[in-house]
Coordinates of C-alpha atoms in Angstrom, one line a residue:
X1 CA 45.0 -44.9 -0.7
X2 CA 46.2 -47.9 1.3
X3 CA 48.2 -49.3 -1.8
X4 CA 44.9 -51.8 -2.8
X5 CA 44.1 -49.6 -5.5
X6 CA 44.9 -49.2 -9.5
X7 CA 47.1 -46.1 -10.0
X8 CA 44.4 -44.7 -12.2
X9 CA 41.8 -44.3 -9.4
X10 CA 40.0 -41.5 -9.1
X11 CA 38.0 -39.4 -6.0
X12 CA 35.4 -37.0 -6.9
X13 CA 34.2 -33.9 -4.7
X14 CA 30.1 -33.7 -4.4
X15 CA 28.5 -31.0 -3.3
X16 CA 25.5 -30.7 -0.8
X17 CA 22.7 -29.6 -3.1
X18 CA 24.5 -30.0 -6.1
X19 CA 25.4 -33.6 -6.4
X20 CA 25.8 -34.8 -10.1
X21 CA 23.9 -36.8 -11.7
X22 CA 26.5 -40.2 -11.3
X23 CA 26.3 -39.5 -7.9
X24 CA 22.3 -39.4 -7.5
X25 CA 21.9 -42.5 -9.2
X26 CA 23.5 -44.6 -6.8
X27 CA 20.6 -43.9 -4.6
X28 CA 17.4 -45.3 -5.7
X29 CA 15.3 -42.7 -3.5
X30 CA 17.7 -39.9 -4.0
X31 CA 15.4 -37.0 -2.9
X32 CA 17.0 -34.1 -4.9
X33 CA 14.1 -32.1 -4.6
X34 CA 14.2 -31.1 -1.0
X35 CA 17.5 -29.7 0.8
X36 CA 19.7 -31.5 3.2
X37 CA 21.6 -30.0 6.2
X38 CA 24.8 -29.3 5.3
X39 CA 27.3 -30.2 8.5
X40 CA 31.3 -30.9 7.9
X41 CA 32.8 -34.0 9.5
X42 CA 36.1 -33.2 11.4
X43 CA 39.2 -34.4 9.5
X44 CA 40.2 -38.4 10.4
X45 CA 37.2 -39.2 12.2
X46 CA 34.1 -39.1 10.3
X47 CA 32.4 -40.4 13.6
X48 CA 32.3 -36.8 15.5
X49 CA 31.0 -34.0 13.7
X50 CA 31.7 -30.1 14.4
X51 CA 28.3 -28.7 14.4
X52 CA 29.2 -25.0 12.0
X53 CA 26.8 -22.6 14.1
X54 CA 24.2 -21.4 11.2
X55 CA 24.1 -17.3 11.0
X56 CA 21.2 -15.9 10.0
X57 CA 23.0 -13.0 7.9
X58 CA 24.7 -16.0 6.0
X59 CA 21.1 -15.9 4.2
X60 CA 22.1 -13.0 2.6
X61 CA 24.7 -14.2 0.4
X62 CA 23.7 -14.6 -3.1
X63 CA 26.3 -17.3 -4.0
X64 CA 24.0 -19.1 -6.7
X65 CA 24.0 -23.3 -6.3
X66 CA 27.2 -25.1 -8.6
X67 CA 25.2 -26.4 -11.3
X68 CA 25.9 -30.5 -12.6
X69 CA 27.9 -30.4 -15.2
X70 CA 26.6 -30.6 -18.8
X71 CA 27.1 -34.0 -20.6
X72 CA 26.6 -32.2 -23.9
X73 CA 24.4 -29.2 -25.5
X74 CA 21.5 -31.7 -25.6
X75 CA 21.2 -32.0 -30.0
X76 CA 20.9 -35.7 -29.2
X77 CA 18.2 -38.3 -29.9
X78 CA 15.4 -38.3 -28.3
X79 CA 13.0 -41.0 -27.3
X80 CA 9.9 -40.7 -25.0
X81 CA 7.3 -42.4 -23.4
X82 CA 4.3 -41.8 -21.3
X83 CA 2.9 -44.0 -18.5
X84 CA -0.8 -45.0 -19.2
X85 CA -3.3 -46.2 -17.0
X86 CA -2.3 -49.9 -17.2
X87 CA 1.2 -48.8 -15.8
X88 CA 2.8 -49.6 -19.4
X89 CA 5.4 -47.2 -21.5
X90 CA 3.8 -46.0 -24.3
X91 CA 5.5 -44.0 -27.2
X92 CA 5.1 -40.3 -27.0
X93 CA 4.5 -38.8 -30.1
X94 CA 7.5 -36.5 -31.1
X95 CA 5.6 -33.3 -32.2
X96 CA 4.5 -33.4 -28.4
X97 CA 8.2 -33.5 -27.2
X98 CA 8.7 -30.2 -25.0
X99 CA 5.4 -30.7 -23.6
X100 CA 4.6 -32.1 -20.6
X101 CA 1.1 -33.1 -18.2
X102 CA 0.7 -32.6 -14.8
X103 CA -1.2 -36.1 -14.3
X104 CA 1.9 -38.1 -15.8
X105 CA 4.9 -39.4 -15.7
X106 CA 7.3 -39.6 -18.9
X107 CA 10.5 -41.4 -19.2
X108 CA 12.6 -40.3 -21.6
X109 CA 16.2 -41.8 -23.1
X110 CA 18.3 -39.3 -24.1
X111 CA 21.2 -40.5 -26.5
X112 CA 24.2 -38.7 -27.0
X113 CA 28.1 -39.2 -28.7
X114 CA 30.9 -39.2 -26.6
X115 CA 34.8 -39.8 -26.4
X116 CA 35.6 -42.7 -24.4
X117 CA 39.1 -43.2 -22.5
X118 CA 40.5 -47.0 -22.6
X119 CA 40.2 -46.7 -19.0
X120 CA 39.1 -44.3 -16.3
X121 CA 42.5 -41.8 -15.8
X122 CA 43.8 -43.2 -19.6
X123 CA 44.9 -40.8 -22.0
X124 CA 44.4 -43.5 -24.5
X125 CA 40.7 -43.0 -26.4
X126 CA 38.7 -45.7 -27.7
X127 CA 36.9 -43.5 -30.0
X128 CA 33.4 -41.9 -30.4
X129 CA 30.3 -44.2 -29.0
X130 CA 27.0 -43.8 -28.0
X131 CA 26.3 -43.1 -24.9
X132 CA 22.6 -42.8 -22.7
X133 CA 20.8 -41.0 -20.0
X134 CA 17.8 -41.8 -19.3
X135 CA 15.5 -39.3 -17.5
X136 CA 12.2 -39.9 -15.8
X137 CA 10.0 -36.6 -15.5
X138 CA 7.1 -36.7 -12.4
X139 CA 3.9 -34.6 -12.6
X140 CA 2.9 -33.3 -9.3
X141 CA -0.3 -34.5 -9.9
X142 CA 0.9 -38.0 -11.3
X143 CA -0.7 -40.7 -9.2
X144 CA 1.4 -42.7 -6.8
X145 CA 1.4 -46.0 -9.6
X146 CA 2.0 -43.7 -12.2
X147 CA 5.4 -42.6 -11.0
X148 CA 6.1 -45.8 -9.0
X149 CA 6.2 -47.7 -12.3
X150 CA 7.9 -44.4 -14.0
X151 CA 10.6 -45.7 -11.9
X152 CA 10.6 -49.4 -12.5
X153 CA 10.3 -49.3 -16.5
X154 CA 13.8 -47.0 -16.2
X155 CA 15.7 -49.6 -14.5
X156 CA 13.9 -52.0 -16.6
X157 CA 15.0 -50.2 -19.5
X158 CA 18.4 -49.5 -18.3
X159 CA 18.9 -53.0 -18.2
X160 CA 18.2 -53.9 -21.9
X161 CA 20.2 -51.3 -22.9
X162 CA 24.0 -53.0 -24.0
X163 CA 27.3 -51.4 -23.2
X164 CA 27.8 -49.0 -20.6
X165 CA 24.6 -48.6 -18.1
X166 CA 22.5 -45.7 -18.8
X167 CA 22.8 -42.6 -16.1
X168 CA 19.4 -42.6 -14.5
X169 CA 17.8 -39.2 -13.4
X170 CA 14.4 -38.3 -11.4
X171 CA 13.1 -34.9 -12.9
X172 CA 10.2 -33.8 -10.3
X173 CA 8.1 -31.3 -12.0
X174 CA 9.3 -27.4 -12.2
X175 CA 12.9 -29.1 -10.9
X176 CA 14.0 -29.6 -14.6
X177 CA 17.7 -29.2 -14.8
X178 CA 20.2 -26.9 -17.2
X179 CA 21.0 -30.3 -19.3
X180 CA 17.3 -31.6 -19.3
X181 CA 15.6 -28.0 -20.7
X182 CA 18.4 -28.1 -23.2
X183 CA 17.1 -31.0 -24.9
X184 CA 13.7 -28.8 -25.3
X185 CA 15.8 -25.6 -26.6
X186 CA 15.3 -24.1 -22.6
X187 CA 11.6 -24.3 -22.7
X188 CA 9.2 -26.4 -21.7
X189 CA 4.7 -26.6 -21.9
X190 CA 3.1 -27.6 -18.5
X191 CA -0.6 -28.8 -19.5
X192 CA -3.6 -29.7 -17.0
X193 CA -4.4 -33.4 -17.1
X194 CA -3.4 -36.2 -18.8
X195 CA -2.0 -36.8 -22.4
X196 CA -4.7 -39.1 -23.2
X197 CA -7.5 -37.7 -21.5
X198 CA -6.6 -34.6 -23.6
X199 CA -5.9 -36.3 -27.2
X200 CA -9.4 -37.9 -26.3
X201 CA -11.3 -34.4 -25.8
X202 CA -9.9 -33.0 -29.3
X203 CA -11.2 -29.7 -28.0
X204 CA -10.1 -26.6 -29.4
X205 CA -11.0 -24.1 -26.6
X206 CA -8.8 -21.4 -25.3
X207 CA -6.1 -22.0 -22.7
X208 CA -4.1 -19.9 -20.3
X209 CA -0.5 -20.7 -19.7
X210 CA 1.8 -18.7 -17.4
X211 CA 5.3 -17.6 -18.7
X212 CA 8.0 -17.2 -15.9
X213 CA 11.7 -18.0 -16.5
X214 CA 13.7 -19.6 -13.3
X215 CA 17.1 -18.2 -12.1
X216 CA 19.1 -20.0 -14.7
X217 CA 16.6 -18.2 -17.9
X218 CA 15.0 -20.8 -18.1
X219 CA 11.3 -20.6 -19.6
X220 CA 8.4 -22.5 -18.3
X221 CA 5.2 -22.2 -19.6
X222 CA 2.2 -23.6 -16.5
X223 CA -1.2 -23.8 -17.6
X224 CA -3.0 -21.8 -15.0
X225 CA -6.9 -21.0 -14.6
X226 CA -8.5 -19.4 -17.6
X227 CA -9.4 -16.1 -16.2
X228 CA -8.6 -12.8 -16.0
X229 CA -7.8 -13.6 -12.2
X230 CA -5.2 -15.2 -12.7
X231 CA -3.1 -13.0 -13.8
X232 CA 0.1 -11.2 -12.7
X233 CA 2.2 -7.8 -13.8
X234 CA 5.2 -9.7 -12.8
X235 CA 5.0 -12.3 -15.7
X236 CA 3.9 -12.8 -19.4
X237 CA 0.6 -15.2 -20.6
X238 CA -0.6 -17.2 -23.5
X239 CA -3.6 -17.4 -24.8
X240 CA -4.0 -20.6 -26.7
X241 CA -6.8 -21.1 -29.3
X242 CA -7.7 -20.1 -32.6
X243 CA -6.8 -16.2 -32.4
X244 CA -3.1 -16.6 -30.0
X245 CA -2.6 -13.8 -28.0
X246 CA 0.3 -12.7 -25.6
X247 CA -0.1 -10.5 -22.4
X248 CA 2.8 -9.0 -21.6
X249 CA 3.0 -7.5 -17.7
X250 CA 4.1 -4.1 -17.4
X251 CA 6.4 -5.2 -15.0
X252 CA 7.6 -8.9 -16.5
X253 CA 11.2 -9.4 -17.7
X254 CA 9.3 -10.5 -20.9
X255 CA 8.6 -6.8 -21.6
X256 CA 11.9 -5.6 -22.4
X257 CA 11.9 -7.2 -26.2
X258 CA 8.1 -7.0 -26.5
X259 CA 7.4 -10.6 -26.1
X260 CA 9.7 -11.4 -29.2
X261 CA 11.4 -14.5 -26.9
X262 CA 7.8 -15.9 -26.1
X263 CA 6.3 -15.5 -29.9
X264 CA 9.3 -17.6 -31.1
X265 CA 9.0 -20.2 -27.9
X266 CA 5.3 -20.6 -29.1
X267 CA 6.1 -21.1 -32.9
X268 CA 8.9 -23.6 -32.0
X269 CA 6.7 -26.1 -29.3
X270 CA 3.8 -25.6 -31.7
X271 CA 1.8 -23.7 -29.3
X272 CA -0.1 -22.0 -32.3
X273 CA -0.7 -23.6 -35.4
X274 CA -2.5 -21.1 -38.0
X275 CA -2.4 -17.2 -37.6
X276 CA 0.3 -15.0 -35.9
X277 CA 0.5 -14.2 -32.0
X278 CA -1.5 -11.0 -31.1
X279 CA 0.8 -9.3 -28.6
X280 CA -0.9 -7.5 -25.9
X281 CA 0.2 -5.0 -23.1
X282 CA -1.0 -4.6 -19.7
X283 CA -3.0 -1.9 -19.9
X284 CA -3.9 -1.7 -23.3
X285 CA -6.2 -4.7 -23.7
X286 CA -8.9 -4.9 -26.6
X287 CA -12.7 -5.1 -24.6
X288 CA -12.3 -8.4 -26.8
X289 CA -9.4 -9.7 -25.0
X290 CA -11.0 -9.3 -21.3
X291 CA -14.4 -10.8 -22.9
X292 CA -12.4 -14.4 -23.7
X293 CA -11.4 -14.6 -20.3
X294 CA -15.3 -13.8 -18.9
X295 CA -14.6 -10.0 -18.3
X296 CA -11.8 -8.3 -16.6
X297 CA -11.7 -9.0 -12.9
X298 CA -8.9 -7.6 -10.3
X299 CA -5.9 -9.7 -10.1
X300 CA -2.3 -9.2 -9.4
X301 CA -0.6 -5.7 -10.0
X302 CA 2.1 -5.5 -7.1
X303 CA 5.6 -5.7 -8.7
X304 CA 7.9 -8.1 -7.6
X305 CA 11.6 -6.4 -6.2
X306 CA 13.4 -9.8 -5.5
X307 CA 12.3 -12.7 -3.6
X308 CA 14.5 -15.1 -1.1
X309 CA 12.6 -18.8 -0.6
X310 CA 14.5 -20.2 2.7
X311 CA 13.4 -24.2 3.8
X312 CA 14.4 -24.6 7.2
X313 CA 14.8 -28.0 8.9
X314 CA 16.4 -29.4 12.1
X315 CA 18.9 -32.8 11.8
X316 CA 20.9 -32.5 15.5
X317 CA 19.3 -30.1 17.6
X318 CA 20.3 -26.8 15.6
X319 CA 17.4 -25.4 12.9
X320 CA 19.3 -23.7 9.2
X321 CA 17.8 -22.2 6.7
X322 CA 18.7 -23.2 3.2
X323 CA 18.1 -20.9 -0.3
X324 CA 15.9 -22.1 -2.6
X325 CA 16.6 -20.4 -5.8
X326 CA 14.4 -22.4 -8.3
X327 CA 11.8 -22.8 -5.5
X328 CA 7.8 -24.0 -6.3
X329 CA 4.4 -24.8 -4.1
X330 CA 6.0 -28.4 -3.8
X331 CA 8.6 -27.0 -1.9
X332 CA 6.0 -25.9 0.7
X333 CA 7.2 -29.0 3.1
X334 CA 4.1 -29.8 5.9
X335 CA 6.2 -30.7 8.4
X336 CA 8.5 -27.7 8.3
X337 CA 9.1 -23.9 8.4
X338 CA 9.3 -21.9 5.2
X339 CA 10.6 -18.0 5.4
X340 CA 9.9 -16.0 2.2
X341 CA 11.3 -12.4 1.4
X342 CA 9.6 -10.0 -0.5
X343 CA 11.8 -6.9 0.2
X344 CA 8.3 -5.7 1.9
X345 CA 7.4 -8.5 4.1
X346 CA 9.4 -11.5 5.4
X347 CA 6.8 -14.1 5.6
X348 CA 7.1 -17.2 8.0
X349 CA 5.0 -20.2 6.8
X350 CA 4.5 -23.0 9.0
X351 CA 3.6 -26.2 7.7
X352 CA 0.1 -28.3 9.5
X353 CA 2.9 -30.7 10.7
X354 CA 5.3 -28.6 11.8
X355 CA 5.5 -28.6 15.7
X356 CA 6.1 -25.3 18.3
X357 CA 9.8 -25.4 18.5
X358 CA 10.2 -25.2 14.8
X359 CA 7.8 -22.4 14.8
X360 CA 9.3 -20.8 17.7
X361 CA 12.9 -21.3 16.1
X362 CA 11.9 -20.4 13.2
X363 CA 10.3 -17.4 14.3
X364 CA 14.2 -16.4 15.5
X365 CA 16.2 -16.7 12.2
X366 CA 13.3 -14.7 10.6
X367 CA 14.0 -12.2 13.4
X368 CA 17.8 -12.3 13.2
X369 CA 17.3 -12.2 9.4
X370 CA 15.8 -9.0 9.2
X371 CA 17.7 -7.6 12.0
X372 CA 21.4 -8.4 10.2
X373 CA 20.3 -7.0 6.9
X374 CA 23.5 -6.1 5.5
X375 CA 22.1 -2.1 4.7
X376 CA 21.5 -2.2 8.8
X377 CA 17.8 -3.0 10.6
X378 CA 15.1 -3.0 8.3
X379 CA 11.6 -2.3 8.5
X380 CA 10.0 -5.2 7.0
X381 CA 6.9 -6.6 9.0
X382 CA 7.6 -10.6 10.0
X383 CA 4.6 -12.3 9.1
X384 CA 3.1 -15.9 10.4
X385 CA 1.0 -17.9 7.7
X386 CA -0.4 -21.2 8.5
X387 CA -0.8 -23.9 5.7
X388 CA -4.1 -23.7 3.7
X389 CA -4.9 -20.3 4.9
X390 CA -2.6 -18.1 2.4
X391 CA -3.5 -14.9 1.5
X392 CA -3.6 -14.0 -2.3
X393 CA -0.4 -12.2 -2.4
X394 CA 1.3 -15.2 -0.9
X395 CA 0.0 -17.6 -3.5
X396 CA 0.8 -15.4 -6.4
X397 CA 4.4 -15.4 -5.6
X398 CA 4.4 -18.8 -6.8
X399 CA 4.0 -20.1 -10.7
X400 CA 0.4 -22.0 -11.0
X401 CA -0.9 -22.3 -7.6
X402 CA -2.9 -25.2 -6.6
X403 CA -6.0 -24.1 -4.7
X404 CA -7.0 -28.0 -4.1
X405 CA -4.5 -28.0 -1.5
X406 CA -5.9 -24.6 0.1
X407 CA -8.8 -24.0 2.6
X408 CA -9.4 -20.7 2.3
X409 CA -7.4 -17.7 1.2
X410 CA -7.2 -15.3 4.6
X411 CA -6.2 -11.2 4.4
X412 CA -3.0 -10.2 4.7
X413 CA -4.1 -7.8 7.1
X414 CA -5.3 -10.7 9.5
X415 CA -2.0 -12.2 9.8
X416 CA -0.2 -12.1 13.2
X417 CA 2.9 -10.4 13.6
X418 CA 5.7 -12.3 14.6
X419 CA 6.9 -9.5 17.1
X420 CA 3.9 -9.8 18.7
X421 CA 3.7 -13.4 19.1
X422 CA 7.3 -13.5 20.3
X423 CA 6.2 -11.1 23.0
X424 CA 3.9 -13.5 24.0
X425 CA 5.5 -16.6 24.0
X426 CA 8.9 -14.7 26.0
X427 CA 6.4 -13.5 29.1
X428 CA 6.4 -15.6 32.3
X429 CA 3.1 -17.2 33.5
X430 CA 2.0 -18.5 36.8
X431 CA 1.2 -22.1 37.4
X432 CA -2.1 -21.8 37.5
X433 CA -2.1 -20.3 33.7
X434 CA 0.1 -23.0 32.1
X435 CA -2.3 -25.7 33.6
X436 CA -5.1 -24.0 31.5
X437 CA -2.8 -24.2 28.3
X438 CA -2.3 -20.9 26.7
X439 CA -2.8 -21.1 22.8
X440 CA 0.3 -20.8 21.3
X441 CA 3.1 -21.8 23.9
X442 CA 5.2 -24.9 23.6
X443 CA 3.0 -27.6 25.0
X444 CA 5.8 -30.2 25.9
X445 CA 7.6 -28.0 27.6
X446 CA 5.6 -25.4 29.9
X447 CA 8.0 -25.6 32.6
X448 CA 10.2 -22.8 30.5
X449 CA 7.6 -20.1 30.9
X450 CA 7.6 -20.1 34.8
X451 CA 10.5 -17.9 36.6
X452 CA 13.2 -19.3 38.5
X453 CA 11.7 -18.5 42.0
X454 CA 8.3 -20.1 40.7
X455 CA 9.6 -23.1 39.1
X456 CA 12.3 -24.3 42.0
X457 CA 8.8 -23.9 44.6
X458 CA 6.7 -26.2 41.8
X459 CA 9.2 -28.8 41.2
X460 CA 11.2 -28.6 44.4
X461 CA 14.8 -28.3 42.6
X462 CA 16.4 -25.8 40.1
X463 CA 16.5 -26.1 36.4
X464 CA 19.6 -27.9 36.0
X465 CA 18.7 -30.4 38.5
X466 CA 15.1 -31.1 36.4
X467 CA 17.5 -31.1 33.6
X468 CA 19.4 -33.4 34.1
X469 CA 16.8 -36.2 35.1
X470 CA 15.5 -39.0 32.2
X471 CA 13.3 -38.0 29.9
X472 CA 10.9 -40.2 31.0
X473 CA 11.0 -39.0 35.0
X474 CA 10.9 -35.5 33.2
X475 CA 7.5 -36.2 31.7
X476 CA 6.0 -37.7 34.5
X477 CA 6.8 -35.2 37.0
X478 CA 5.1 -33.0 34.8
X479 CA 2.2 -34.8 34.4
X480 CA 1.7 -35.0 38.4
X481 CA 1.6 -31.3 38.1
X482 CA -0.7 -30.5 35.2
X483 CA 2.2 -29.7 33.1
X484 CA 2.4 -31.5 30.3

């Protein structure tokens, strides 16, 4: 404080990955959705950082994120809209409040009563006033418009609100918040589609919706495909239509009260409107049950024994490796490295735009990961999986997979080993080799895989010499040599 300021001033601590909500909205592009590097800034000069060397066995702590703080229970008010196709707001009808469609976007203005203070710091109240936040929820398969305007008619609406401004919040799909499920009683409906397209249909044909809650206990309900493929031991699934049934995994946290938290989910979001919920158990299926679903097919019957989503990224040089804990496909970045462990398998997936050196360095924490377990070296097989070519068990770690963004799904027995490849890439190789470009090597810098007395003959100087020349002189050396 140089003295400028009114004695009741006020500095708030935000955390990386946890940032409130006040503090999102003063960004209009706030990305809360993906990670960002964490780096601390040396006290009195914000200019020079200290770089905090990243550990790989720091992935092992299971320190859960700080949570945003909770405004109230969420037994507000409670008005919504959808975006149509003429990029208006219009109402959303409230026996359809809970549920959501993957092809829109919503905005909804949550109202709520709260004690105000005469000024910020002041003990002295003005009393009990409304209050707003006003949330706009994405579908990931919203078109670009759709959520562009999603955006515009908040701050529109923000605007013609009086008194304070509304707190504005972006809620991308399966990254609802503690505060925003509590508005639905902890539970929301994912549908296929659109809201119109569906109210326009009026069909009445059976739908299949995937139960899974999220680290918090939170329930989402994902409409999946309707067949017997798609399910999975690990999680609980509604059959919508005039007879409701609920499958219950033999292995799904679901099965500990017999489904009785997912019957009374679907009574209060009006999933089933006449008859009661036939509960079923995996392994005791009706023939009638498998015959709704076109017959009984093989699908998912591994259990689950925990599973660790890491994003990696590179800001100054140095690759991390953030936790996920509410993690979805979406978080599946293209241009980056994704490590996933299953207990069995550690599972390195690199994105279509993710280049050699974050493959390589990510190939490294995955190594170092499994090597500082904290129980002492596991056995757990690295594997590499390239985007659009996941095997099954991959995919069905994840809650409604969307095969539109898959090529093919490979074997998980044709998936390289990371040891293997790293035993590759750490060899040396002649000159004449690296000029024919070995599959899987770091193209822009070949020069690395020659030894010392081989690469001081090719470039006539050491490595510190080369090393310290431009960039540019760099390149074009290597080019003279077939190099680069």
């Amino acid at each position: 404080n140089n003295g400028q300021r009114p004695s009741y001033f006020k500095t708030r601590r935000a955390q990386d990955g946890a940032e409130p909500i006040l503090f999102k909205e003063k960004f209009w592009n706030f990305k809360d959705d993906l990670p960002i590097m964490s780096r601390s800034p040396s006290p009195g000069n914000i200019s020079r950082r200290i770089l905090v060397e990243f550990s790989a066995k720091d992935m092992y702590m299971d320190k859960r994120p700080a949570e945003d703080p909770m405004v109230d229970d969420g037994r507000g008010k409670i008005q919504m809209w959808y975006i149509d196709g003429d990029s208006k707001r219009k109402v959303y009808p409230s026996d359809m409040h809970g549920h959501f469609f993957t092809g829109d976007s919503y905005i909804i203005l949550y109202t709520y009563r709260s004690n105000t203070s005469f000024y910020a710091g002041s003990s002295a109240s003005l009393g009990m006033k409304d209050k707003h936040l006003i949330y706009f929820w994405q579908g990931s398969r919203s078109s670009v418009k759709k959520k562009g305007w999603s955006a515009l008619l908040t701050t529109e609406m923000s605007r013609e609100i009086e008194g304070d401004a509304p707190t504005q919040c972006r809620i991308p799909q399966q990254k609802e918040t503690r505060h925003f499920m509590s508005i639905y009683n902890e539970a929301t409906v994912i549908h296929r589609g659109t809201y119109e397209s569906r109210r326009s249909a009026r069909d009445s044909q059976e739908r299949l919706y995937q139960l899974r809650c999220n680290y918090q206990g939170l329930l989402r309900a994902v409409e999946v495909d309707n067949k017997s493929e798609s399910f999975n031991t690990n999680d609980a699934f509604f059959l919508s239509g005039q007879n409701p049934m609920l499958w219950l995994g033999r292995n799904s946290e679901f099965e500990k009260d017999k489904g009785q938290r997912c019957v009374k989910w679907a009574k209060d979001l009006r999933m089933c409107t006449e008859g009661t919920i036939t509960t079923v158990e995996e392994g005791n299926e009706p023939e009638s049950f498998w015959k709704i679903l076109g017959g009984k097919k093989s699908y998912y019957n591994e259990p689950y024994k925990s599973i660790r989503f890491f994003h990696t990224h590179m800001a100054t040089g140095t690759l991390t490796a953030d936790r996920i804990w509410d993690y979805s496909q979406f978080d599946l970045v293209e241009r980056d490295v994704i490590i996933v462990d299953t207990q069995d398998m550690v599972v390195l997936w690199k994105g279509s735009k993710a280049d050699e050196t974050k493959e390589q360095k990510g190939m490294k924490i995955a190594t170092e990961y499994v090597d500082g377990a904290p129980s002492g070296k596991r056995k757990a097989p690295i594997l590499l999986i390239h985007s659009r070519h996941e095997p099954q068990e991959f995919r069905r770690l994840f809650q409604d997979w969307d095969n539109s963004k898959s090529v093919e799904a490979v074997s998980l027995d044709s998936l390289q080993k990371v040891s293997h490849i790293m035993e590759r890439n750490n060899r040396k190789y002649s000159v004449v080799e690296l000029r024919t470009k070995p599959e899987g090597l770091d193209q822009h810098n070949l020069e690395k895989y020659l030894t010392e007395e081989d690469f001081e003959s090719t470039f006539e100087m050491d490595r510190a010499s080369f090393e310290a020349m431009p960039g540019w002189k760099r390149e074009e050396r290597k080019k003279k040599l077939g190099l680069f």
